[in-house]
PDB file of C-alpha atoms and ligand atoms in Angstrom:
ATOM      1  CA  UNK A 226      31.741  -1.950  27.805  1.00  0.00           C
ATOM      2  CA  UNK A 227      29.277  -1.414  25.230  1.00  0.00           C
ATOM      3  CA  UNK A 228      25.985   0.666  25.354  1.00  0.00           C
ATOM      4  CA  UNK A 229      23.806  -2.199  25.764  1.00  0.00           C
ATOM      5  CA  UNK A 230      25.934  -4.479  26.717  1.00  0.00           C
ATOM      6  CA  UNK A 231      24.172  -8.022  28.138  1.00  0.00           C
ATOM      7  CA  UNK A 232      20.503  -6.338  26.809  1.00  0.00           C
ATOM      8  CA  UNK A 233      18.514  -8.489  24.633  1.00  0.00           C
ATOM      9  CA  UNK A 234      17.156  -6.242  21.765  1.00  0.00           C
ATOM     10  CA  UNK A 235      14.388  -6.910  19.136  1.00  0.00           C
ATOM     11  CA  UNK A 236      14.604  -5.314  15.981  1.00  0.00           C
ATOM     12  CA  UNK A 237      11.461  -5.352  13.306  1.00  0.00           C
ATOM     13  CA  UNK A 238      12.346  -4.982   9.891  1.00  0.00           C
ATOM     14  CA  UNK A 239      16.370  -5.398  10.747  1.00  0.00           C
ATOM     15  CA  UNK A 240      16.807  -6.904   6.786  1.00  0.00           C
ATOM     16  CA  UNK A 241      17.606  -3.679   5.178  1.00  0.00           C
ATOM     17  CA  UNK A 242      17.779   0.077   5.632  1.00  0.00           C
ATOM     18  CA  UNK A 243      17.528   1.695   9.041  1.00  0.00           C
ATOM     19  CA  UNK A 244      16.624  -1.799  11.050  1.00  0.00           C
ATOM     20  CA  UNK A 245      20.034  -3.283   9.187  1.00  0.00           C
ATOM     21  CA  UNK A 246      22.034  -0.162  10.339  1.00  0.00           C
ATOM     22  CA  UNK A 247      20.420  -0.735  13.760  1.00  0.00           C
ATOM     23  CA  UNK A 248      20.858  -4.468  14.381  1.00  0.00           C
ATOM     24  CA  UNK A 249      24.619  -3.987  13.421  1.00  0.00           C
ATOM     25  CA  UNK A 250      25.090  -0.719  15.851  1.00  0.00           C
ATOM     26  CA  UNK A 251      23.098  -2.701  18.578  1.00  0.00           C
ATOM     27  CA  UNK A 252      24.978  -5.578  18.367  1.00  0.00           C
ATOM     28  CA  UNK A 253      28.686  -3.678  18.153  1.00  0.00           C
ATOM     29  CA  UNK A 254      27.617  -2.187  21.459  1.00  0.00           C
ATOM     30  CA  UNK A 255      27.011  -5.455  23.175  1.00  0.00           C
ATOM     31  CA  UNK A 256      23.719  -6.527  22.528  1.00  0.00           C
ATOM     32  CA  UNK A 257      22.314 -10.372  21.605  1.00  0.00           C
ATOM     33  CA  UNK A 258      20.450  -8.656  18.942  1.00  0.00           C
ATOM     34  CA  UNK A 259      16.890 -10.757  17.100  1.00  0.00           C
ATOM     35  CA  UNK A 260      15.943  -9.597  13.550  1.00  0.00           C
ATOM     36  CA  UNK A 261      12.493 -10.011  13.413  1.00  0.00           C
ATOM     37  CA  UNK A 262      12.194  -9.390   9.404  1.00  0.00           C
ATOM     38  CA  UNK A 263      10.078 -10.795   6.969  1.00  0.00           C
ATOM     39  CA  UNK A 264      12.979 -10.975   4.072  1.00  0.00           C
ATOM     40  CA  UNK A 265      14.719 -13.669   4.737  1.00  0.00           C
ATOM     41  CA  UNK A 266      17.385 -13.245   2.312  1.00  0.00           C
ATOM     42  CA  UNK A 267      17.786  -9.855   3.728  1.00  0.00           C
ATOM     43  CA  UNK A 268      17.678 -10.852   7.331  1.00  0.00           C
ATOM     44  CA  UNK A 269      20.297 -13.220   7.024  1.00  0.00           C
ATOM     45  CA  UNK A 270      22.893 -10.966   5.507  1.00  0.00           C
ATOM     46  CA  UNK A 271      22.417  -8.620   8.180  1.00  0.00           C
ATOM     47  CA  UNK A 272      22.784 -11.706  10.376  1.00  0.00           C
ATOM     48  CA  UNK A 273      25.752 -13.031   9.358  1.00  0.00           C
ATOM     49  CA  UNK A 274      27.830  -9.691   8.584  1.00  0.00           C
ATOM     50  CA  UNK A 275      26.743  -9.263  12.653  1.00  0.00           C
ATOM     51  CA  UNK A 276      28.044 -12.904  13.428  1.00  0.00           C
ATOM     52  CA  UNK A 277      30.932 -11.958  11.317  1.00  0.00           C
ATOM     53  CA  UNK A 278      32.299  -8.591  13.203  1.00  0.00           C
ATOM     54  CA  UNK A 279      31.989 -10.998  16.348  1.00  0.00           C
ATOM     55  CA  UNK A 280      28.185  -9.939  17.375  1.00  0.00           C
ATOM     56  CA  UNK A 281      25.316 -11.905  18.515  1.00  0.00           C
ATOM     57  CA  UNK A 282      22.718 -12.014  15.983  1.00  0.00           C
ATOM     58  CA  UNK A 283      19.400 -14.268  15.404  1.00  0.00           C
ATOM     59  CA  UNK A 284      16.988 -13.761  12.505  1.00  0.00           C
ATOM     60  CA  UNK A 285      13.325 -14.682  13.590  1.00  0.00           C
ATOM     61  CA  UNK A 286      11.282 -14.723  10.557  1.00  0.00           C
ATOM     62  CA  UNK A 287       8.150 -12.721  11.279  1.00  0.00           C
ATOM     63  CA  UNK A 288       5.664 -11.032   9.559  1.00  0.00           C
ATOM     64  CA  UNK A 289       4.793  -8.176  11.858  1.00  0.00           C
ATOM     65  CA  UNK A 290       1.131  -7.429  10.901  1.00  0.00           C
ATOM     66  CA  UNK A 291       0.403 -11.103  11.701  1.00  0.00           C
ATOM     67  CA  UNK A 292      -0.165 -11.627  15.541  1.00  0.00           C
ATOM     68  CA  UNK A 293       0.401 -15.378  15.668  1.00  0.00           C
ATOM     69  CA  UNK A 294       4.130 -15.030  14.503  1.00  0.00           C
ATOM     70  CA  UNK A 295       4.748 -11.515  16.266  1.00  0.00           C
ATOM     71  CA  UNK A 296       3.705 -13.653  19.219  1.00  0.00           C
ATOM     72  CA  UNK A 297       5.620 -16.764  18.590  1.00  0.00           C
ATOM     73  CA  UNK A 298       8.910 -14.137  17.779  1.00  0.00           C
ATOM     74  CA  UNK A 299       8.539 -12.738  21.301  1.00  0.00           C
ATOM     75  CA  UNK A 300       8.044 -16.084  23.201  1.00  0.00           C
ATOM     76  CA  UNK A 301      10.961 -17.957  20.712  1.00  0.00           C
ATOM     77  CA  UNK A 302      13.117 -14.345  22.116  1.00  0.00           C
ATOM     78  CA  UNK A 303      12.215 -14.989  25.600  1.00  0.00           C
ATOM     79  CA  UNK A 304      13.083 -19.019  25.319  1.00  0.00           C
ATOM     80  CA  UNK A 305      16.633 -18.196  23.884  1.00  0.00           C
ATOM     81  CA  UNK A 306      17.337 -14.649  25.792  1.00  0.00           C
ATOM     82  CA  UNK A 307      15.288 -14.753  29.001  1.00  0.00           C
ATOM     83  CA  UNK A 308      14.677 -11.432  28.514  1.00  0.00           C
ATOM     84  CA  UNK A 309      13.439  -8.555  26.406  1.00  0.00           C
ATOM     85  CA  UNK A 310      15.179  -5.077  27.210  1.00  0.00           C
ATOM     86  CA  UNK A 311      15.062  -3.287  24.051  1.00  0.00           C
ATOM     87  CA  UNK A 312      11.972  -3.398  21.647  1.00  0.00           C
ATOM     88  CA  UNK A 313      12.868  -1.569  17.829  1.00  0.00           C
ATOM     89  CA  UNK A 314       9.856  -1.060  16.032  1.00  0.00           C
ATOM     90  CA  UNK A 315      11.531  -0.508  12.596  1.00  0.00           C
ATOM     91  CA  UNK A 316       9.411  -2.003   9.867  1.00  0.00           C
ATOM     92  CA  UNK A 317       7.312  -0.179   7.967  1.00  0.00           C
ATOM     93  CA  UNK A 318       7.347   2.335   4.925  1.00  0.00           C
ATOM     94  CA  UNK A 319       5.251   4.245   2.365  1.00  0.00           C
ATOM     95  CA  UNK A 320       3.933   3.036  -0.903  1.00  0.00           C
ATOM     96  CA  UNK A 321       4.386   5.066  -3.986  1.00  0.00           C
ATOM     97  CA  UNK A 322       0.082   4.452  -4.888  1.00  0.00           C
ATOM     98  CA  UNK A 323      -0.130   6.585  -1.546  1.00  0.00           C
ATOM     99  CA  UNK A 324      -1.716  10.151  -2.179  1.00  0.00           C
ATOM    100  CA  UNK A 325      -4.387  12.509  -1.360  1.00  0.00           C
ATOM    101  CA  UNK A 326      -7.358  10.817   0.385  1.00  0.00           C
ATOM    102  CA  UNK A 327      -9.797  11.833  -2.746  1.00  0.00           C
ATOM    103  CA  UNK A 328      -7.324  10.042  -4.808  1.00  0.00           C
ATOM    104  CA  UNK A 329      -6.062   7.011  -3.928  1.00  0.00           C
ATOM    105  CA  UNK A 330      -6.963   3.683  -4.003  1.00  0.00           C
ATOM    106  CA  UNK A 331      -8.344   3.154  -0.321  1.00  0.00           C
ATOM    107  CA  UNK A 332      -8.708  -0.020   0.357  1.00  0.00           C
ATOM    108  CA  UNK A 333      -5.035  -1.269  -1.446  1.00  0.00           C
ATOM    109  CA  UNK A 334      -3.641   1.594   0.227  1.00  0.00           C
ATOM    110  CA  UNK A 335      -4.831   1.830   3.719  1.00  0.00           C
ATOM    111  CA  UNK A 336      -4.617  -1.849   4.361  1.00  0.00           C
ATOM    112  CA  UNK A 337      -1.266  -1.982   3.646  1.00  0.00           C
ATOM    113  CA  UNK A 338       0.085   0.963   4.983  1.00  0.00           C
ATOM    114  CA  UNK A 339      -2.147   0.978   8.766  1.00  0.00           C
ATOM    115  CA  UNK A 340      -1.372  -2.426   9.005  1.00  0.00           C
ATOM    116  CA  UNK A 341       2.554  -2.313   8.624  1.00  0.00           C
ATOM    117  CA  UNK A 342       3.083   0.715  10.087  1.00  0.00           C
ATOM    118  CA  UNK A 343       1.095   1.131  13.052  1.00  0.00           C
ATOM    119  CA  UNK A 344      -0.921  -2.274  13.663  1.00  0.00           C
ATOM    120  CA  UNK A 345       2.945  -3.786  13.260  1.00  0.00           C
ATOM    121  CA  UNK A 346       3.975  -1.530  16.076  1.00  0.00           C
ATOM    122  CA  UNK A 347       0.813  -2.079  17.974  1.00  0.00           C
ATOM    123  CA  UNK A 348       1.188  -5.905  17.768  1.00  0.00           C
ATOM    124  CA  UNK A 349       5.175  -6.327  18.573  1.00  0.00           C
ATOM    125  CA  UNK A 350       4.472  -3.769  21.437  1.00  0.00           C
ATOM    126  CA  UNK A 351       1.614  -5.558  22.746  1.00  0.00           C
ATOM    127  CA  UNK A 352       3.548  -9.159  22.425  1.00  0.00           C
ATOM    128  CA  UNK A 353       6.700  -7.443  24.548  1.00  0.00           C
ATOM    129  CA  UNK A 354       4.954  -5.336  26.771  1.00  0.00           C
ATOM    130  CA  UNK A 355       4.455  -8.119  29.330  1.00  0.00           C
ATOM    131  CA  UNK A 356       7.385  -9.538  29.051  1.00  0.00           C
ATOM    132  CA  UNK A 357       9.321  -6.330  30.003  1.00  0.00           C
ATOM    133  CA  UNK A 358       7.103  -5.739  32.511  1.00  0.00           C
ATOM    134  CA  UNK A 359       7.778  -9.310  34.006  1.00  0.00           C
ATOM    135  CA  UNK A 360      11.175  -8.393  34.193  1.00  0.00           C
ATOM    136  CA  UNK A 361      11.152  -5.130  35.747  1.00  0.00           C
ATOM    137  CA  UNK A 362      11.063  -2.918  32.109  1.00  0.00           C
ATOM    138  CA  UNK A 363      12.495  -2.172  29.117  1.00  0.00           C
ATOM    139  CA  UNK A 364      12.917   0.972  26.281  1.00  0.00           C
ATOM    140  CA  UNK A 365      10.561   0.751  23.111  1.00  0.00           C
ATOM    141  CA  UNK A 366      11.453   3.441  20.492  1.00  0.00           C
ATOM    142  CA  UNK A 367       9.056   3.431  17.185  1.00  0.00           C
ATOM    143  CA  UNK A 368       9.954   5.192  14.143  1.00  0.00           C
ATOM    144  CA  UNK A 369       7.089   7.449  13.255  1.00  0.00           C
ATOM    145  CA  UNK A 370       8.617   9.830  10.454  1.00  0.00           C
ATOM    146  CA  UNK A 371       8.318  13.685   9.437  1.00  0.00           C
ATOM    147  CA  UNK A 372       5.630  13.010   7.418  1.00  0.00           C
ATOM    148  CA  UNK A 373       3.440  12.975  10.678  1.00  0.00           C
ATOM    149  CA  UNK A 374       4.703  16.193  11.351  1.00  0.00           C
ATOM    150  CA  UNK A 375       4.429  18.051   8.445  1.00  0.00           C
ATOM    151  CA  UNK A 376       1.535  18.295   5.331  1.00  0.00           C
ATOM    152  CA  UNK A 377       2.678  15.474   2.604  1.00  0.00           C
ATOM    153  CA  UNK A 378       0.812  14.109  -0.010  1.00  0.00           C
ATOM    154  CA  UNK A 379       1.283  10.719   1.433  1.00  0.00           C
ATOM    155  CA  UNK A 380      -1.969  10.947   3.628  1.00  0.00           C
ATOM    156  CA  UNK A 381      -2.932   7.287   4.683  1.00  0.00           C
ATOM    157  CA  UNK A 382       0.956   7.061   5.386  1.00  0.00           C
ATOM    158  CA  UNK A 383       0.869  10.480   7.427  1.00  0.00           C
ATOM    159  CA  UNK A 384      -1.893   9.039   9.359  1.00  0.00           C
ATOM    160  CA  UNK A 385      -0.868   5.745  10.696  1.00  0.00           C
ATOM    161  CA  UNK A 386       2.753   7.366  11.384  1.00  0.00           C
ATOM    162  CA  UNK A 387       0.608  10.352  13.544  1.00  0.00           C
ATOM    163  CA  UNK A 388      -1.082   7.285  14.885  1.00  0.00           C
ATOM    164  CA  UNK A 389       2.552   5.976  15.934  1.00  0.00           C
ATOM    165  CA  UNK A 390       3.299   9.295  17.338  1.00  0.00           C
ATOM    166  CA  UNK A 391      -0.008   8.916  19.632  1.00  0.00           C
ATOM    167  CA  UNK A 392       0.625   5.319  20.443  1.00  0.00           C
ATOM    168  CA  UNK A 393       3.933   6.073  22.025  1.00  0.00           C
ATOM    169  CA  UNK A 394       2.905   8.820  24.375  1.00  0.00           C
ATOM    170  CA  UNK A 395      -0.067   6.842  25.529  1.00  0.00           C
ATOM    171  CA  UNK A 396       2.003   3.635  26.055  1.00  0.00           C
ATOM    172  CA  UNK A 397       4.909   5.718  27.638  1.00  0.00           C
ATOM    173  CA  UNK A 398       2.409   6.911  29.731  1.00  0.00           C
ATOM    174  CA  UNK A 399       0.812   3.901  30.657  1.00  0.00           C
ATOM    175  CA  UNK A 400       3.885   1.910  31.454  1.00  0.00           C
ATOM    176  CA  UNK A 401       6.075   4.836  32.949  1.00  0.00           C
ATOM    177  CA  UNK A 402       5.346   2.480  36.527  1.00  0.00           C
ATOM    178  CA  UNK A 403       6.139  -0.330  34.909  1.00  0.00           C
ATOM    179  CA  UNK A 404       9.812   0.847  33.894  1.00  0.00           C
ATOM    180  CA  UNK A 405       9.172   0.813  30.301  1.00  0.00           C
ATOM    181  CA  UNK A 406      10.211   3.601  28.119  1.00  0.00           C
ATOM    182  CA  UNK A 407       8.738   4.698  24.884  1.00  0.00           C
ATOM    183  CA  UNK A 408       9.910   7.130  22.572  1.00  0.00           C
ATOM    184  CA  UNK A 409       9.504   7.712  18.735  1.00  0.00           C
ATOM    185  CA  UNK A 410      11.709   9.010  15.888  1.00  0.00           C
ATOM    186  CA  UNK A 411      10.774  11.140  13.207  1.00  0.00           C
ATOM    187  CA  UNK A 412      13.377  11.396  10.206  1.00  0.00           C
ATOM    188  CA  UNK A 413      12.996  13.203   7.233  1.00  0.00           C
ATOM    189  CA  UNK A 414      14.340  11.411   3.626  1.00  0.00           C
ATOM    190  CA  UNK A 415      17.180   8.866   5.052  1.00  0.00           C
ATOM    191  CA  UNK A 416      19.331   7.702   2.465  1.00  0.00           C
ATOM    192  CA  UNK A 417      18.357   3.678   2.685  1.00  0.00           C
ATOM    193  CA  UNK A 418      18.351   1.771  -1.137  1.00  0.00           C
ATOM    194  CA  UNK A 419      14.746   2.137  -1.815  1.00  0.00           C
ATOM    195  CA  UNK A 420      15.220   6.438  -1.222  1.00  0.00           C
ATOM    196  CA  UNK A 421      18.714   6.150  -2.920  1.00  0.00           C
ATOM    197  CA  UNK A 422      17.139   5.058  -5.915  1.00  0.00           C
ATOM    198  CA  UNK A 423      14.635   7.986  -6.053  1.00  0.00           C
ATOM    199  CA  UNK A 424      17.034  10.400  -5.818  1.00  0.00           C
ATOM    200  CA  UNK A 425      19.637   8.476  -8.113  1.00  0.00           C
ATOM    201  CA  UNK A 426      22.671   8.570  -5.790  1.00  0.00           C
ATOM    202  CA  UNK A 427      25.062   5.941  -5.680  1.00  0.00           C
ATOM    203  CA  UNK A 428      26.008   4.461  -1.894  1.00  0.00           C
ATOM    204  CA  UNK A 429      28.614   6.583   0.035  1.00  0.00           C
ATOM    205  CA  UNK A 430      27.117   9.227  -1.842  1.00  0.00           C
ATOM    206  CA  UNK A 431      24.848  12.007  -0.767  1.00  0.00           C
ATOM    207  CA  UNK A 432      22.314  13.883  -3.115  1.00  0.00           C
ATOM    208  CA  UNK A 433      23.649  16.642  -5.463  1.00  0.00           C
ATOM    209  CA  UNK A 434      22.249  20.221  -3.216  1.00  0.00           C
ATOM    210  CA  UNK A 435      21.352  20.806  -6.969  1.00  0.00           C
ATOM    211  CA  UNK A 436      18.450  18.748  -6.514  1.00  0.00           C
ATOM    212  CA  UNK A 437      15.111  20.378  -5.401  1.00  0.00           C
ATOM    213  CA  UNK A 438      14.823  18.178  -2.077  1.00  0.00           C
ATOM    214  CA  UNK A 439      18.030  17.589  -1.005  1.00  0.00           C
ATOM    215  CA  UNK A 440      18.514  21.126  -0.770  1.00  0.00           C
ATOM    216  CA  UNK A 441      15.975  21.891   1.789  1.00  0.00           C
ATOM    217  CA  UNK A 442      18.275  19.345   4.189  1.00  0.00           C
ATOM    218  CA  UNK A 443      20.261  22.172   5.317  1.00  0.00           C
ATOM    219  CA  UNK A 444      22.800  19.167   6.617  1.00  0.00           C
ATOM    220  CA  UNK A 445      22.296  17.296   3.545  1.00  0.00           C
ATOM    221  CA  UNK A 446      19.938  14.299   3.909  1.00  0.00           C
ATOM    222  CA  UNK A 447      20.297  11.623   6.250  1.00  0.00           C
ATOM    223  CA  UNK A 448      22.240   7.883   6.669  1.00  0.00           C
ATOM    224  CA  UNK A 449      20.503   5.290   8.182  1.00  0.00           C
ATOM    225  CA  UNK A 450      23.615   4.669  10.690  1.00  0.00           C
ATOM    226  CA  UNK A 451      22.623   8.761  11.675  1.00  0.00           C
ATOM    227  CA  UNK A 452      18.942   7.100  12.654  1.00  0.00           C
ATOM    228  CA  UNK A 453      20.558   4.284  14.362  1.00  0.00           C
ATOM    229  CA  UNK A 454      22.521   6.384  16.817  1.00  0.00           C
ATOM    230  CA  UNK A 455      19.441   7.935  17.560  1.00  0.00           C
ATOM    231  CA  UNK A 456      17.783   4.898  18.473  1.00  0.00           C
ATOM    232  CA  UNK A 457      20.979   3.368  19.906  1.00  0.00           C
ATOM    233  CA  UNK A 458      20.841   6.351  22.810  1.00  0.00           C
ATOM    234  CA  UNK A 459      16.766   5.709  23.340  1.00  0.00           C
ATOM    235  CA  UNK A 460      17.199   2.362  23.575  1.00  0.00           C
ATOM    236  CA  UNK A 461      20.508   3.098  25.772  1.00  0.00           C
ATOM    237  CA  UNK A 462      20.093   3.603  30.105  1.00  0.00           C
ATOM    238  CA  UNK A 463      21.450   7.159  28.567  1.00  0.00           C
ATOM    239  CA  UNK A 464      18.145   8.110  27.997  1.00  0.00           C
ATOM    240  CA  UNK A 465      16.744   6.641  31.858  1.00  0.00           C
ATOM    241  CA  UNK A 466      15.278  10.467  31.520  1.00  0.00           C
ATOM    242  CA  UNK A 467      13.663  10.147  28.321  1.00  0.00           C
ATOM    243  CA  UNK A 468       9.958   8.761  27.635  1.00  0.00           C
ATOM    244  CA  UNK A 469       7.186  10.149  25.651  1.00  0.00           C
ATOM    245  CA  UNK A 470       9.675  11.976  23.652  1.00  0.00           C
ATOM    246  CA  UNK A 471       9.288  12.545  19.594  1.00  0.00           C
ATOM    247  CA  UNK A 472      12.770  12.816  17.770  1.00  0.00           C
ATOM    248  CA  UNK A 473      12.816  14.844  14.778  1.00  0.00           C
ATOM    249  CA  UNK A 474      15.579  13.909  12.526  1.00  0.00           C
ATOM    250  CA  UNK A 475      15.291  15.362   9.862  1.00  0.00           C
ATOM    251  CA  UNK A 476      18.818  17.669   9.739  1.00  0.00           C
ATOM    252  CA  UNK A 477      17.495  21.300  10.163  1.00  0.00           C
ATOM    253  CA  UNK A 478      15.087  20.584   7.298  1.00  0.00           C
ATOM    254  CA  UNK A 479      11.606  21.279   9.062  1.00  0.00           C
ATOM    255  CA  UNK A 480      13.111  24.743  10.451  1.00  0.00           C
ATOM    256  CA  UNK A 481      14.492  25.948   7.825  1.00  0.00           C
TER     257      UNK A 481
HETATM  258  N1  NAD B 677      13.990   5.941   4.720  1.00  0.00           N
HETATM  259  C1  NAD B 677      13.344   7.055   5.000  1.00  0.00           C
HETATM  260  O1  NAD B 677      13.521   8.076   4.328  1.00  0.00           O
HETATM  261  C2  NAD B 677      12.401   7.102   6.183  1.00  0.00           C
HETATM  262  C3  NAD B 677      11.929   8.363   6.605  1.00  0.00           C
HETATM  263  C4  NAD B 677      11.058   8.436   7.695  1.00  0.00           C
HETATM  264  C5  NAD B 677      10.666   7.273   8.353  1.00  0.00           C
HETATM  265  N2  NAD B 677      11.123   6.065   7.906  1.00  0.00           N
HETATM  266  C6  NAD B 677      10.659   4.876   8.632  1.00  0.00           C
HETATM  267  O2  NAD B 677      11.790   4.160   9.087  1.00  0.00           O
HETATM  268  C7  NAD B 677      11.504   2.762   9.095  1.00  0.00           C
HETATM  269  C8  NAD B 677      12.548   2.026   8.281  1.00  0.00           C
HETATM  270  O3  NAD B 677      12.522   2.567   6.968  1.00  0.00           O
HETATM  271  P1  NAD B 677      13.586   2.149   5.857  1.00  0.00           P
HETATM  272  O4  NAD B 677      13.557   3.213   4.824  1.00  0.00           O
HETATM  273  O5  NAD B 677      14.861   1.753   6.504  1.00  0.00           O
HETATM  274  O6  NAD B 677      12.843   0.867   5.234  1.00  0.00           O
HETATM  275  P2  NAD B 677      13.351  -0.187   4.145  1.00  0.00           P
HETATM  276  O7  NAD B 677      12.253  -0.306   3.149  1.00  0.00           O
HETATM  277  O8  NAD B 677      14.728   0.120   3.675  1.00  0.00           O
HETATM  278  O9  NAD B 677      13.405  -1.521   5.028  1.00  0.00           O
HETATM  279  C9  NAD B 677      12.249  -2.010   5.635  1.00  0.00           C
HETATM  280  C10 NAD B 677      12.507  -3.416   6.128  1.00  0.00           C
HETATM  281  O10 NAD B 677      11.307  -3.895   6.737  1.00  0.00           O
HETATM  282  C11 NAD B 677      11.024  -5.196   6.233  1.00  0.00           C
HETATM  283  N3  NAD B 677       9.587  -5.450   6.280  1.00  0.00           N
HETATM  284  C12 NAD B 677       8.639  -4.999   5.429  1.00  0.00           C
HETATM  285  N4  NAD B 677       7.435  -5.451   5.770  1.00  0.00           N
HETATM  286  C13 NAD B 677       7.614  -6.206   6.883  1.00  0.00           C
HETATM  287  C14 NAD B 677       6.738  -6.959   7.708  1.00  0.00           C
HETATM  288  N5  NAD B 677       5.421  -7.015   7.451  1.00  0.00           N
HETATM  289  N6  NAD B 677       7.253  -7.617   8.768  1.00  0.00           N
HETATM  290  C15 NAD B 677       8.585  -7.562   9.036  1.00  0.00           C
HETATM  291  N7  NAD B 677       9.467  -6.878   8.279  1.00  0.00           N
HETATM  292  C16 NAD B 677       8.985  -6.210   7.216  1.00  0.00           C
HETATM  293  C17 NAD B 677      11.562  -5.184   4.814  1.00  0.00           C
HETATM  294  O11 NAD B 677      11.782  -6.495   4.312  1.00  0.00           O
HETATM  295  C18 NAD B 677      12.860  -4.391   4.995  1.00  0.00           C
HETATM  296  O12 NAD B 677      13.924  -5.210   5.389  1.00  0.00           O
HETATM  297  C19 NAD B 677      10.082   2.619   8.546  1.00  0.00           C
HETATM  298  O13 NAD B 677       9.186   2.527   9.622  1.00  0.00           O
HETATM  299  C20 NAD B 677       9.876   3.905   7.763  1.00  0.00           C
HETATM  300  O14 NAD B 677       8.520   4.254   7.662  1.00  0.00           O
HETATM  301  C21 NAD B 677      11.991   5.954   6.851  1.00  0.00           C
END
C-alpha cells in the first residue's frame, strides 16, 4: 500500500525539477497525481514516464499566477477526482536580473518573481482551500527556500519566499479546524537542470567539493528526489502531527 494511496494530489510546476521528481514519487506511492504546469512539453513527459511506470497522471495546463485557470485546474481536478487531498505548491524560482533592492530593475523583477512565487501559492491555495474543506481536509506543503532564511543577494526573491514562509503558518493556522495541514520547505541549491547548469555538473553527478559553494553543503548539495521525499512525508497521514512547520533542507549547510 502506497503512502498516498487513493489521495488525489495537485502538483504546480510538476514539468521539470523538483515538481517532476514529485509527481513521479507521488504517483509511485499511489496517488492519481494532476500536473498543473505551464510547459506543456515538459508536463507531458513527466506525464507519460508516470503513465508509463503504471501511475495515474493528468497534465492540466495552468498558468498559476492567472486566477481564471488556477480556478478552472481545481474545479477540472474536482470533476475527474472528486477530491483534493494533497495540494504541492511547486512552481516558482528566481531570476538571474534579481539583486539588491538599490539595484535591480523593480518593476521586471518584482512582478515576476511576487507573482510566481507567492501570488501562485496564494491563488492555487485559495482555489483548493474550499474544496478540502468540503471534504473534511487535506495537507498543503509550499516550497519557500533558504533564501528566506538566510541574507542573499536575491532580495525581491527572498521576500516573496519569506512571504511563503508567513502564508503557511497563517493558513495552517487558520484551517488547523478545518483538517487542513500546511507546511513549507526550505532547500538550499537542489541539483534540478537550470542549477546543474550553473554549477556545470553533468546529471548523476554532484558538484566537485572543489567548488566554492558546493563545499559549504557539508552533505554535498541536494537532488530533487531528496526534496520530494520531504514533501512526500508532509503530504503523507505520517505527518497527521505536523502543521505550521518550516523544513530546512539544505544538508547541514546553514549550520555549518
Ligand atoms: N532548485 C533549487 O535550488 C531550489 C532551491 C530552493 C527553493 N526552490 C524552489 O523549489 C521550487 C521548484 O524549483 P525547481 O528548481 O525545481 O524549478 P525548475 O525551474 O526546475 O522548474 C519549475 C517548473 O515550474 C514551471 N512553471 C514556471 N512558471 C510557471 C507558472 N506560472 N505556472 C505553472 N508552472 C510554472 C516550469 O515550467 C517548470 O516546469 C520553486 O518554488 C523554487 O523556488 C528551488
Amino acid at each position: 500500500m502506497g503512502r498516498l494511496e487513493g489521495k488525489s494530489a495537485v502538483v504546480t510546476g510538476g514539468g521539470t525539477g523538483i515538481g517532476r521528481a514529485a509527481s513521479e514519487r507521488f504517483a509511485l506511492e499511489g496517488a492519481r497525481v494532476v500536473i498543473a504546469e505551464l510547459n506543456p512539453d515538459l508536463a507531458q513527459e513527466t506525464e507519460q514516464f508516470i503513465r508509463d511506470a503504471g501511475g495515474d497522471a493528468t497534465f492540466l495546463q495552468t498558468d498559476v499566477t492567472d486566477e481564471d485557470q488556477v480556478e478552472a485546474t481545481m474545479a477540472s481536478v474536482m470533476v475527474a477526482h472528486g477530491s483534493i487531498d494533497v495540494l504541492y505548491n511547486c512552481a516558482g524560482g528566481s531570476i538571474t536580473t534579481d539583486g539588491k533592492v538599490d539595484e535591480i530593475d523593480l518593476d521586471a523583477v518584482y512582478d515576476h518573481t511576487m507573482s510566481l512565487d507567492l501570488r501562485g501559492t496564494m491563488l492555487c491555495s485559495r482555489h483548493a482551500v474550499p474544496h478540502m474543506i468540503a471534504s473534511g481536509g487535506g495537507a498543503i506543503v509550499n516550497m519557500s527556500s533558504l533564501a528566506a532564511l538566510n541574507g542573499v543577494n536575491m532580495h525581491v526573491y527572498s521576500a516573496a519566499k519569506g512571504g511563503v514562509i508567513s502564508l503557511t503558518r497563517s493558513m495552517a493556522a487558520s484551517y488547523a479546524r478545518n483538517g487542513i495541514r500546511v507546511n513549507a520547505i526550505c532547500p538550499g541549491f537542489v541539483l534540478t537542470e537550470r542549477v546543474r547548469e550553473r554549477f556545470g555538473t553533468a546529471a548523476g553527478e554532484r558538484p566537485a567539493q572543489t567548488d566554492k559553494t558546493a563545499r559549504r553543503y557539508p552533505f554535498g548539495v541536494g537532488e530533487p528526489h531528496e526534496i520530494a521525499n520531504i514533501a512526500l512525508f508532509l503530504a503523507s497521514d505520517e505527518a497527521r502531527m505536523i502543521t505550521a512547520a518550516i523544513v530546512p533542507a539544505d544538508g547541514g549547510m546553514s549550520v555549518y
